Amino acid sequence: MMDMEHSLKVGLIGCGAIGRTLALAIIDGKAGNVELSAICDIDEERLESLHKELGRQEIKKYMSPFDLLKVPGIELIIEAATRETVKDISERALEMGKSLLVMSAGAFSDKDLYENLYSKASEKKLKIYIPSGAIIGLDGVKSASVEKLRRVEIISTKNPRSLEGAPYLKKNNIDISHLTEAKILFQGTADKAIEGFPKNVNVAVILSLAGIGVENTLVTIVADPKARLTKHEIKAEGDFGELHGITQNYLHPDNPKTSYLAPLSAIRLLKKISEPVQVGT
Ligand SMILES: NC(=O)c1ccc[n+]([C@@H]2O[C@H](COP(=O)([O-])OP(=O)(O)OC[C@H]3O[C@@H](n4cnc5c(N)ncnc54)[C@H](O)[C@@H]3O)[C@@H](O)[C@H]2O)c1
């Protein structure tokens, strides 16, 4: 996508927990040969606060993602906002010749959206990058998917504080604020899990994209009042054998729904884009 001298010009949509971590990492040179051209947030306070923290007047700022898309020279749009934002802006971004890095990967449980964006990116010779997020094991699942994968499963255990406000809990009148023991809240497939917990199980959709799809990937969500970390346990079985991986994530200091490893995975992916050697599947 780029040579070593060329710096990749990016625009960031969403200045929350992930967006801020990413922007600061880019400025600090942790994301490789990447230049932050513009940032955007519909929340003016967050936008202004990050802009000030970055301390670079040349970085443009916008409250509308569509205005950010018009900035000349931006080659890659980083989405770190919401699933709805992915639905709203992705096609336009690709039509305007910009690749995408998508954090709200849960949006891709919508197969029509995913297939449409896949073919648009392919037609325009652009890329859609989806970082690994807060899980280990995607490399193994991707390799294994070359042959038959029989079962892929993720068990996510979170403190109730990280699950607050999930539509599934509201819909089913489940109160987890006074739990004293761990409780299984949900068992089902990834497409249903992301509808019920849109801010909590992006990783289940990412795992599905790497493996056997949202309708076949099994998800269990557990609320544990004693859990200080967010735990994602992945199991897969197939022609390759079996894998079992556990990630214990610190919560992002700015957002308990987000694991700190999620923005780190995006920073590392940005670096990978500009590196001549690519390690891992
Ligand atoms: N891929 C992963 O592993 C992973 C992990 C955690 C979170 N996420 C997802 O990444 C996204 C960002 O997470 P976060 O923790 O930074 O959330 P956050 O709530 O801290 O920040 C999101 C920001 O986006 C802004 N925003 C919302 N709609 C916007 C729009 N249309 N245009 C511009 N800005 C908009 C909000 O005002 C907010 O400042 C969420 O969708 C979250 O579910 C993904």
Coordinates of N, CA, C and O and ligand atoms in Angstrom, one line a residue, residues 13-19 40-43 46 65 79-83 85 103-105 131-134 198-199 202-203 206 255 257-259 262, ligand 1:
I13 N -12.2 9.1 13.1 CA -13.6 9.4 13.5 C -13.9 8.7 14.8 O -13.8 7.5 15.0
G14 N -14.1 9.6 15.8 CA -14.3 9.1 17.2 C -13.2 9.4 18.1 O -12.1 8.9 17.9
C15 N -13.4 10.3 19.0 CA -12.3 10.8 19.9 C -12.5 10.3 21.3 O -12.2 11.0 22.3
G16 N -13.1 9.1 21.5 CA -13.3 8.5 22.8 C -12.1 7.7 23.3 O -11.0 8.1 22.9
A17 N -12.4 6.7 24.0 CA -11.3 5.9 24.6 C -10.3 5.4 23.6 O -9.1 5.6 23.7
I18 N -10.8 4.7 22.6 CA -10.0 4.1 21.5 C -9.3 5.2 20.7 O -8.1 5.2 20.4
G19 N -10.2 6.1 20.2 CA -9.7 7.2 19.3 C -8.6 8.0 19.9 O -7.5 8.3 19.3
C40 N -12.3 13.8 14.2 CA -13.8 14.1 14.2 C -14.5 13.5 15.4 O -14.2 12.4 15.8
D41 N -15.4 14.3 16.0 CA -16.3 13.7 17.0 C -17.5 14.6 17.0 O -17.5 15.8 16.8
I42 N -18.7 13.9 17.1 CA -19.9 14.7 17.2 C -20.1 15.4 18.5 O -20.9 16.3 18.7
D43 N -19.2 15.0 19.5 CA -19.2 15.6 20.8 C -18.1 16.7 20.8 O -16.9 16.4 20.7
R46 N -15.3 16.6 23.5 CA -14.3 15.6 23.3 C -13.3 15.9 22.1 O -12.1 15.7 22.2
P65 N -18.5 13.5 10.3 CA -17.5 12.6 9.6 C -17.5 12.8 8.1 O -16.5 12.6 7.5
E79 N -12.2 4.4 11.9 CA -13.5 4.5 12.6 C -13.3 4.0 14.0 O -12.9 2.8 14.2
A80 N -13.6 4.8 15.0 CA -13.5 4.4 16.4 C -14.7 5.1 17.1 O -14.6 5.8 18.1
A81 N -15.9 4.9 16.5 CA -17.1 5.6 17.0 C -18.2 4.6 17.4 O -18.3 4.3 18.6
T82 N -19.0 4.2 16.5 CA -20.2 3.3 16.8 C -20.4 2.4 15.6 O -20.0 2.8 14.4
R83 N -21.2 1.4 15.8 CA -21.6 0.5 14.7 C -22.4 1.3 13.6 O -22.3 1.1 12.4
T85 N -22.1 4.4 12.9 CA -21.2 5.3 12.1 C -20.6 4.4 11.0 O -20.4 4.9 9.8
M103 N -13.0 -0.2 14.0 CA -13.0 -0.7 15.3 C -14.4 -1.2 15.7 O -14.5 -2.2 16.5
S104 N -15.5 -0.6 15.3 CA -16.8 -1.1 15.6 C -17.2 -2.2 14.7 O -18.2 -2.2 14.0
A105 N -16.4 -3.3 14.8 CA -16.5 -4.4 13.9 C -17.8 -5.2 14.0 O -18.2 -5.9 13.1
P131 N -8.8 -4.7 13.1 CA -7.8 -5.2 14.1 C -8.3 -6.3 14.9 O -9.5 -6.5 15.1
S132 N -7.4 -7.1 15.5 CA -7.8 -8.3 16.3 C -8.6 -7.9 17.6 O -9.3 -8.8 18.1
G133 N -8.4 -6.7 18.0 CA -9.2 -6.3 19.3 C -8.5 -6.9 20.5 O -7.3 -7.2 20.5
A134 N -9.4 -7.3 21.4 CA -8.8 -7.7 22.7 C -8.7 -9.2 22.9 O -8.9 -9.8 23.9
P198 N -24.1 -4.7 22.0 CA -23.3 -4.1 20.9 C -22.0 -3.4 21.2 O -21.1 -3.3 20.4
K199 N -21.8 -3.0 22.5 CA -20.6 -2.4 22.9 C -19.6 -3.4 23.6 O -18.6 -3.0 24.1
N202 N -17.7 -7.0 20.2 CA -17.1 -6.8 18.9 C -16.2 -7.9 18.6 O -16.1 -8.4 17.4
V203 N -15.4 -8.4 19.6 CA -14.5 -9.5 19.4 C -15.1 -10.8 18.8 O -14.5 -11.5 18.1
I206 N -15.4 -10.3 15.2 CA -14.1 -10.4 14.6 C -13.7 -11.9 14.5 O -13.2 -12.3 13.4
N255 N -12.9 4.0 29.5 CA -14.2 3.4 29.1 C -14.1 1.9 29.6 O -13.4 1.1 28.9
K257 N -16.1 -0.4 29.2 CA -16.6 -1.4 28.2 C -15.5 -1.9 27.2 O -15.7 -2.8 26.5
T258 N -14.5 -1.1 27.2 CA -13.4 -1.3 26.2 C -12.2 -1.9 26.9 O -11.8 -1.3 27.9
S259 N -11.6 -2.9 26.3 CA -10.3 -3.4 26.8 C -9.1 -2.7 26.3 O -9.1 -2.3 25.1
A262 N -7.5 -3.5 22.9 CA -8.2 -3.2 21.6 C -7.5 -2.1 20.8 O -7.1 -2.2 19.7
Ligands
LIG1 N1 -12.8 -4.0 17.9 C1 -12.7 -4.2 19.2 O1 -12.1 -5.1 19.7 C2 -13.4 -3.2 20.1 C3 -13.1 -3.2 21.5 C4 -13.8 -2.2 22.2 C5 -14.6 -1.3 21.6 N2 -14.9 -1.4 20.3 C6 -15.8 -0.5 19.6 O2 -15.1 0.7 19.2 C7 -15.9 1.8 19.2 C8 -15.2 2.9 20.0 O3 -15.0 2.5 21.3 P1 -14.6 3.5 22.5 O4 -14.3 2.7 23.7 O5 -13.6 4.4 22.0 O6 -16.0 4.3 22.7 P2 -16.2 5.7 23.3 O7 -17.7 5.7 23.7 O8 -15.2 6.0 24.4 O9 -15.9 6.7 22.1 C9 -16.7 6.8 21.0 C10 -16.6 8.2 20.5 O10 -17.3 8.3 19.2 C11 -18.0 9.5 19.1 N3 -19.0 9.3 18.1 C12 -20.2 8.6 18.1 N4 -20.8 8.7 16.9 C13 -20.0 9.4 16.1 C14 -20.1 9.9 14.7 N5 -21.1 9.5 14.0 N6 -19.1 10.7 14.2 C15 -18.1 11.0 15.0 N7 -17.9 10.6 16.3 C16 -18.9 9.9 16.8 C17 -18.6 9.6 20.5 O11 -19.0 11.0 20.7 C18 -17.4 9.2 21.4 O12 -16.6 10.3 21.7 C19 -17.2 1.4 19.8 O13 -18.1 1.1 18.8 C20 -16.9 0.1 20.5 O14 -18.0 -0.8 20.7 C21 -14.3 -2.3 19.5

